[in-house]
Amino acid sequence: MSNLKIQGRTRAQESSSAIERMYITMRHLFNRGFYKPMGVSGETLREALLTLRPEIYGSVADDKAELSGLLYVIDRLPKGIEECRFINLTSDEGYGNSHFKPIIPPKRRRNCYRIDDEQMNIEITRGRSEIYDILTHLTFLFIESHKIMRRVVIDEEGSVTRDWQKLEKAVLQNQELTQAEREVALTHTANILGRTFNEVTTIYPKFSLPENQERFLNIIYWLGKLAISEIVENNKRLITFSQVLRERLGQHIHGEIWADKIKQYLLAENLTHRPIHIISANMHSVMNTLFTPIALKAELKKKKPLGIYEDLSDSGNGPLRNKVIKAALSKGMKFIEDESGTNIDVQVFDTAKLEEGFKVDNFIKKPEEEKPVIIVMDYAFGEQAYETMDELLKPYTFEDNEIHMNVKSISIMGKAGILEGAKGDIMVPTAHLFEGTADNYPFKNELSKEDLEGHDIHVVDGSMITVLGTSLQNKDILRFFHDSTWNVSGLEMEGAHYQKAIQAAAKLRGNIDGDVKVRYAYYASDNPLETGSTLASGGLGTTGVKPTYLITEKILEQIFNS
């Protein structure tokens, strides 16, 4: 065996061990109830993350600041968290009924509350995966803050560099910065971060908010300020877990409330006995595929369906979107907004009300009792996929009777990282493997590679690995997954959790038909093996529209022709 292979294997093993240490440590700290992330209690997390050097966090292990990783993390944490010395992870404990205004991060739907100048509460309703996600991001954030501190503090008394003094003056002044003042401040910030002026001026507008154009400067200043306070004044930052959160975790409280609301609607509409098909997907592709031919007939004369779908994916096209939504609501769609805390909205489609403009011969000939009911649930997050699917597939007790839903198929369409391909490609899994364990879930996928080929989109099949967190993967682990006999084509966070719930309901508990059909297909949101193509490099844009709708059409085709 060559030295290169030995080195690659050793690095992959080190990385795998680092992930395991992080998860064991996070569970321990959660059970303990609190820890100081930059103190002794947080040391294992910091060391493991620096050993791992995940792709999303770029140059976290270097002296210079990591800007793309910082943007990725800030988008997933509540606005103002960089100013808070105390971060409290809570359950849903009633803050929604208080004067506190919820702060919802743009890229993660979770309620957060700024309690005072020093404290941020983050509501956890999605289970352990959400806690792991937040703690990993916070560890990165605090490591970056101490990089800033080390570059600006020049003696034990806490004296700081001229660059820091100039940044502080710019941030704390009460009037808006002129272009010249902003560029001066960015020059000093570049020196503090160990980055070029061009790099900081390029990233600066990506942090800006309409109400806070100078947010980038504010974030760098407050990260550095709290880190300086930790070292000079020993004012350590503290992360705590509320007693209620520690008691409730794993009890499926939110998932049960969520699932019961769906079943109550099905029961009220007399739909439980009809063929039910569950789809985990976004909240637009199934609705748009079904109702664009009905709602946008005039637009379809001028443009192909794919062009219409691209227009509908643009949030600026409100009137066009509203036409489709209006048609859907008038012809059998029920939108069930989440009130349980799962942050998973649901659409229920009664296809018996669809017929006008909908051309599927087998479907039209069927009597109403045989026409499918389609439940579309928004994406779950990590282990939450097990909780929500497990609860949804359980029978519903009504007036002392157990009512089983007539579930015929379960389809999962999601985003995933691809290991051999590019953004916008499609992966069709044959099995899910659970990272860090020998657990594996082979299944018969009703979707095949051949079903999706021939549409100018690259399609691969093979196993998919369900990772403990996308932010913890690095190239060494991913290459091992790809090159090993596991034949892994991509990575995601929910597949094994969904399949565990489906198999338990179908094969063990008898809650649904043992021969329930399953379909899995993913489109590539990133290629973590390619520099510049990781999740931190930005979203898919319109690249994701074609694979999303191709997968959606194939799922619906199989449902209506079953």
XYZ file of C-alpha atoms in Angstrom, residues 327-530:
204
model
C -56.253 27.874 -8.193
C -54.840 25.253 -5.819
C -56.931 26.397 -2.859
C -60.079 26.384 -4.967
C -59.459 22.900 -6.371
C -58.661 20.621 -3.475
C -55.538 21.931 -1.739
C -55.544 22.563 2.005
C -52.593 24.431 3.497
C -51.883 23.445 7.114
C -49.568 26.012 8.643
C -47.384 24.659 11.403
C -48.295 25.733 14.919
C -46.567 22.859 16.723
C -43.021 24.205 16.652
C -41.720 21.645 14.147
C -41.465 24.408 11.509
C -42.875 21.926 8.977
C -45.812 23.248 6.980
C -48.089 20.806 5.139
C -50.248 20.775 2.011
C -53.003 18.207 1.503
C -54.259 17.682 -2.063
C -57.593 15.971 -2.672
C -57.054 14.979 -6.295
C -60.744 14.125 -6.766
C -61.225 17.889 -7.207
C -58.466 18.182 -9.794
C -59.923 17.019 -13.042
C -60.235 20.217 -15.079
C -57.085 20.666 -17.131
C -55.433 17.589 -15.647
C -54.631 14.936 -18.234
C -53.773 11.494 -16.835
C -55.968 8.834 -18.427
C -55.705 6.236 -15.665
C -56.471 8.872 -13.072
C -59.565 10.285 -14.800
C -61.110 6.813 -15.200
C -60.815 5.990 -11.502
C -63.815 6.320 -9.173
C -63.477 9.062 -6.551
C -62.796 6.575 -3.746
C -59.628 5.431 -5.535
C -58.276 8.866 -6.347
C -55.159 9.683 -4.339
C -54.802 12.091 -1.455
C -51.343 13.649 -1.485
C -49.766 14.959 1.717
C -46.754 17.193 1.071
C -44.659 17.934 4.150
C -41.878 20.509 4.144
C -38.302 19.383 4.817
C -37.508 17.953 8.249
C -34.140 18.580 9.869
C -31.890 15.623 10.719
C -33.279 13.370 13.456
C -36.544 15.323 13.281
C -37.311 13.266 10.154
C -37.728 10.179 12.332
C -39.914 11.973 14.868
C -42.308 13.478 12.318
C -42.591 10.430 10.026
C -42.930 8.056 12.990
C -45.788 10.131 14.416
C -47.482 10.655 11.044
C -47.624 6.917 10.293
C -49.145 5.988 13.660
C -52.908 5.302 13.766
C -55.103 8.102 15.096
C -57.340 7.394 18.082
C -60.824 8.895 17.705
C -63.711 8.050 20.038
C -61.768 4.995 21.296
C -61.257 3.710 17.738
C -57.844 3.301 16.141
C -57.960 4.717 12.617
C -55.149 3.596 10.310
C -54.367 5.740 7.301
C -54.359 3.978 3.937
C -50.759 4.946 3.106
C -49.763 3.611 -0.315
C -46.438 5.377 -0.897
C -43.882 7.641 0.726
C -41.631 9.795 -1.455
C -38.648 11.817 -0.290
C -37.241 14.548 -2.506
C -34.434 16.507 -0.962
C -31.215 18.429 -1.430
C -27.929 16.634 -0.883
C -24.208 16.962 -1.410
C -22.938 14.980 -4.380
C -19.532 13.288 -4.397
C -19.154 12.822 -8.141
C -20.863 15.543 -10.120
C -21.985 19.143 -9.847
C -24.743 21.364 -8.493
C -28.074 20.490 -10.089
C -27.249 16.807 -10.724
C -29.578 14.075 -9.411
C -28.853 11.189 -7.015
C -31.080 8.107 -6.804
C -30.229 6.100 -3.659
C -30.369 2.334 -3.318
C -29.666 2.388 0.433
C -29.042 4.794 3.286
C -26.062 4.410 5.601
C -25.948 6.163 8.967
C -22.650 7.949 9.614
C -20.611 6.760 12.596
C -22.462 3.436 12.837
C -22.782 0.201 10.882
C -26.534 0.890 10.502
C -27.680 0.509 6.913
C -31.112 0.665 5.305
C -31.342 -0.988 1.871
C -34.717 -0.598 0.177
C -36.438 -1.025 -3.162
C -36.585 2.450 -4.667
C -39.565 2.862 -7.013
C -37.595 5.613 -8.741
C -34.681 4.415 -10.843
C -31.776 6.089 -12.562
C -33.419 5.260 -15.916
C -36.626 7.104 -14.913
C -34.699 10.372 -14.626
C -32.193 10.055 -17.469
C -32.591 11.644 -20.886
C -33.366 15.173 -19.709
C -29.890 16.739 -19.992
C -29.269 16.221 -16.269
C -26.482 13.996 -14.941
C -27.964 11.178 -12.807
C -26.065 8.855 -10.458
C -27.206 6.037 -8.195
C -25.717 4.165 -5.251
C -25.795 4.431 -1.482
C -26.387 7.732 0.307
C -24.818 8.486 3.659
C -26.976 10.186 6.283
C -24.505 12.390 8.118
C -24.753 13.672 11.670
C -24.280 17.215 10.371
C -23.333 18.593 6.945
C -21.146 21.226 8.584
C -18.821 18.543 9.990
C -17.732 16.879 6.754
C -14.296 17.321 5.216
C -12.732 16.060 1.990
C -10.879 13.185 3.652
C -14.038 11.623 5.090
C -15.996 12.270 1.906
C -13.310 10.698 -0.307
C -13.328 7.655 1.958
C -17.112 7.393 1.604
C -16.840 7.727 -2.154
C -13.871 5.412 -2.738
C -14.800 2.646 -0.290
C -16.892 -0.429 -1.063
C -19.939 1.349 0.416
C -20.280 2.981 -3.038
C -21.579 6.288 -1.632
C -22.760 8.819 -4.218
C -23.873 11.615 -1.896
C -24.589 12.820 1.620
C -27.675 14.234 3.325
C -29.129 14.445 6.831
C -32.564 12.775 6.837
C -32.711 9.617 4.684
C -31.807 6.986 7.288
C -34.136 8.643 9.830
C -37.067 8.572 7.391
C -36.384 4.974 6.388
C -36.065 3.848 10.017
C -39.541 5.261 10.727
C -41.029 3.785 7.526
C -39.603 0.313 8.138
C -40.760 0.324 11.759
C -44.311 1.312 10.751
C -44.521 -1.116 7.805
C -42.507 -4.146 8.909
C -42.720 -4.166 12.691
C -45.678 -2.222 14.066
C -48.135 -2.894 11.262
C -49.286 0.729 11.275
C -49.241 0.871 7.458
C -49.204 -1.638 4.600
C -46.066 -3.800 4.703
C -45.686 -3.343 0.937
C -45.760 0.463 1.034
C -43.834 1.898 -1.914
C -40.921 4.231 -1.233
C -39.237 6.711 -3.552
C -36.075 8.687 -2.832
C -34.341 11.166 -5.112
C -32.061 14.094 -4.321
C -30.738 16.987 -6.350
C -27.241 18.242 -5.671
C -27.080 21.504 -3.738
C -23.294 21.337 -3.586
C -20.220 19.226 -4.187
C -18.232 19.348 -0.942
C -15.245 17.723 -2.678
C -14.851 20.729 -4.987
